[in-house]
Amino acid sequence: MGVVVFAAVHVSVWARIGQAAMGTFLMGWALYKASLLLRRTEPRFVPRHRRVRT
């Protein structure tokens, strides 16, 4: 996994806070999606035509 870090040096404090918040959000989203891909998923519902009648 590659991570790109961009830090603007000559910007206001609020811009840095926004940048840190966006970076944190993106890293959290990426870790969430990676956990979904790595976790073994089972189908949540079975389509009607695939159900086995007993």
Tab-separated table of N, CA and C in Angstrom:
chain	number	residue	atom	x	y	z
A	1	MET	N	0.852	-1.169	0.000
A	1	MET	CA	0.000	0.000	0.000
A	1	MET	C	0.895	1.228	0.000
A	2	GLY	N	0.580	2.141	-0.853
A	2	GLY	CA	1.355	3.376	-0.911
A	2	GLY	C	0.592	4.524	-0.276
A	3	VAL	N	1.304	5.384	0.388
A	3	VAL	CA	0.700	6.547	1.028
A	3	VAL	C	1.433	7.787	0.543
A	4	VAL	N	0.681	8.755	0.062
A	4	VAL	CA	1.269	10.009	-0.386
A	4	VAL	C	0.961	11.062	0.666
A	5	VAL	N	1.996	11.702	1.169
A	5	VAL	CA	1.827	12.739	2.179
A	5	VAL	C	2.228	14.066	1.554
A	6	PHE	N	1.314	15.015	1.588
A	6	PHE	CA	1.587	16.342	1.051
A	6	PHE	C	1.413	17.340	2.178
A	7	ALA	N	2.412	18.132	2.431
A	7	ALA	CA	2.333	19.133	3.490
A	7	ALA	C	2.654	20.497	2.899
A	8	ALA	N	1.656	21.354	2.855
A	8	ALA	CA	1.874	22.723	2.409
A	8	ALA	C	2.475	23.504	3.571
A	9	VAL	N	3.593	24.136	3.336
A	9	VAL	CA	4.335	24.781	4.418
A	9	VAL	C	3.783	26.164	4.723
A	10	HIS	N	3.530	26.958	3.710
A	10	HIS	CA	3.156	28.358	3.913
A	10	HIS	C	1.646	28.551	3.808
A	11	VAL	N	0.908	27.862	4.656
A	11	VAL	CA	-0.549	28.016	4.673
A	11	VAL	C	-1.001	28.278	6.103
A	12	SER	N	-2.270	28.644	6.243
A	12	SER	CA	-2.795	28.965	7.569
A	12	SER	C	-2.967	27.702	8.410
A	13	VAL	N	-3.190	27.942	9.685
A	13	VAL	CA	-3.381	26.826	10.612
A	13	VAL	C	-4.638	26.043	10.250
A	14	TRP	N	-5.693	26.750	9.830
A	14	TRP	CA	-6.940	26.073	9.486
A	14	TRP	C	-6.771	25.174	8.269
A	15	ALA	N	-5.939	25.603	7.328
A	15	ALA	CA	-5.685	24.763	6.159
A	15	ALA	C	-4.951	23.491	6.568
A	16	ARG	N	-4.028	23.603	7.506
A	16	ARG	CA	-3.318	22.412	7.986
A	16	ARG	C	-4.252	21.484	8.745
A	17	ILE	N	-5.161	22.072	9.537
A	17	ILE	CA	-6.128	21.245	10.265
A	17	ILE	C	-7.037	20.506	9.278
A	18	GLY	N	-7.499	21.217	8.266
A	18	GLY	CA	-8.326	20.580	7.243
A	18	GLY	C	-7.581	19.499	6.493
A	19	GLN	N	-6.325	19.764	6.220
A	19	GLN	CA	-5.497	18.785	5.520
A	19	GLN	C	-5.302	17.533	6.375
A	20	ALA	N	-5.057	17.718	7.663
A	20	ALA	CA	-4.882	16.578	8.563
A	20	ALA	C	-6.184	15.794	8.703
A	21	ALA	N	-7.309	16.507	8.773
A	21	ALA	CA	-8.605	15.831	8.887
A	21	ALA	C	-8.907	15.018	7.633
A	22	MET	N	-8.630	15.590	6.477
A	22	MET	CA	-8.873	14.871	5.226
A	22	MET	C	-7.972	13.648	5.120
A	23	GLY	N	-6.713	13.793	5.498
A	23	GLY	CA	-5.794	12.659	5.473
A	23	GLY	C	-6.223	11.557	6.421
A	24	THR	N	-6.688	11.944	7.611
A	24	THR	CA	-7.161	10.955	8.577
A	24	THR	C	-8.395	10.234	8.055
A	25	PHE	N	-9.313	10.999	7.455
A	25	PHE	CA	-10.517	10.395	6.887
A	25	PHE	C	-10.170	9.407	5.777
A	26	LEU	N	-9.269	9.795	4.883
A	26	LEU	CA	-8.912	8.916	3.773
A	26	LEU	C	-8.205	7.654	4.248
A	27	MET	N	-7.329	7.785	5.235
A	27	MET	CA	-6.649	6.600	5.764
A	27	MET	C	-7.644	5.676	6.465
A	28	GLY	N	-8.574	6.250	7.208
A	28	GLY	CA	-9.592	5.433	7.858
A	28	GLY	C	-10.468	4.711	6.858
A	29	TRP	N	-10.858	5.421	5.795
A	29	TRP	CA	-11.679	4.809	4.756
A	29	TRP	C	-10.923	3.689	4.051
A	30	ALA	N	-9.640	3.907	3.777
A	30	ALA	CA	-8.833	2.883	3.112
A	30	ALA	C	-8.684	1.647	3.998
A	31	LEU	N	-8.465	1.846	5.294
A	31	LEU	CA	-8.349	0.703	6.201
A	31	LEU	C	-9.681	-0.033	6.325
A	32	TYR	N	-10.774	0.702	6.327
A	32	TYR	CA	-12.097	0.077	6.383
A	32	TYR	C	-12.346	-0.778	5.141
A	33	LYS	N	-12.037	-0.228	3.970
A	33	LYS	CA	-12.243	-0.980	2.732
A	33	LYS	C	-11.312	-2.183	2.659
A	34	ALA	N	-10.076	-2.032	3.147
A	34	ALA	CA	-9.150	-3.163	3.152
A	34	ALA	C	-9.664	-4.267	4.066
A	35	SER	N	-10.232	-3.896	5.211
A	35	SER	CA	-10.763	-4.921	6.111
A	35	SER	C	-11.954	-5.634	5.480
A	36	LEU	N	-12.759	-4.899	4.704
A	36	LEU	CA	-13.876	-5.547	4.020
A	36	LEU	C	-13.382	-6.532	2.970
A	37	LEU	N	-12.319	-6.171	2.276
A	37	LEU	CA	-11.797	-7.056	1.240
A	37	LEU	C	-11.116	-8.284	1.833
A	38	LEU	N	-10.433	-8.100	2.960
A	38	LEU	CA	-9.706	-9.214	3.554
A	38	LEU	C	-10.614	-10.146	4.350
A	39	ARG	N	-11.707	-9.603	4.869
A	39	ARG	CA	-12.618	-10.422	5.655
A	39	ARG	C	-13.418	-11.327	4.731
A	40	ARG	N	-13.682	-12.519	5.180
A	40	ARG	CA	-14.466	-13.443	4.372
A	40	ARG	C	-15.930	-13.050	4.478
A	41	THR	N	-16.501	-12.679	3.377
A	41	THR	CA	-17.883	-12.209	3.395
A	41	THR	C	-18.814	-13.337	2.979
A	42	GLU	N	-19.937	-13.383	3.629
A	42	GLU	CA	-20.978	-14.334	3.269
A	42	GLU	C	-22.149	-13.540	2.709
A	43	PRO	N	-22.874	-14.126	1.778
A	43	PRO	CA	-24.003	-13.385	1.206
A	43	PRO	C	-25.034	-13.057	2.272
A	44	ARG	N	-25.520	-11.836	2.255
A	44	ARG	CA	-26.477	-11.404	3.265
A	44	ARG	C	-27.882	-11.897	2.950
A	45	PHE	N	-28.185	-12.063	1.695
A	45	PHE	CA	-29.489	-12.617	1.350
A	45	PHE	C	-29.315	-13.484	0.116
A	46	VAL	N	-30.203	-14.443	-0.023
A	46	VAL	CA	-30.139	-15.353	-1.161
A	46	VAL	C	-31.244	-14.960	-2.123
A	47	PRO	N	-30.905	-14.734	-3.383
A	47	PRO	CA	-31.948	-14.382	-4.350
A	47	PRO	C	-33.017	-15.471	-4.424
A	48	ARG	N	-34.220	-15.062	-4.772
A	48	ARG	CA	-35.354	-15.987	-4.763
A	48	ARG	C	-35.124	-17.189	-5.679
A	49	HIS	N	-34.534	-16.975	-6.835
A	49	HIS	CA	-34.342	-18.079	-7.769
A	49	HIS	C	-33.218	-19.021	-7.345
A	50	ARG	N	-32.430	-18.658	-6.347
A	50	ARG	CA	-31.352	-19.531	-5.888
A	50	ARG	C	-31.713	-20.292	-4.617
A	51	ARG	N	-32.874	-20.005	-4.049
A	51	ARG	CA	-33.267	-20.689	-2.823
A	51	ARG	C	-33.613	-22.140	-3.122
A	52	VAL	N	-33.264	-22.978	-2.185
A	52	VAL	CA	-33.585	-24.397	-2.329
A	52	VAL	C	-34.857	-24.663	-1.550
A	53	ARG	N	-35.835	-25.214	-2.231
A	53	ARG	CA	-37.103	-25.509	-1.562
A	53	ARG	C	-36.994	-26.833	-0.837
A	54	THR	N	-37.527	-26.881	0.360
A	54	THR	CA	-37.486	-28.128	1.135
A	54	THR	C	-38.874	-28.701	1.286
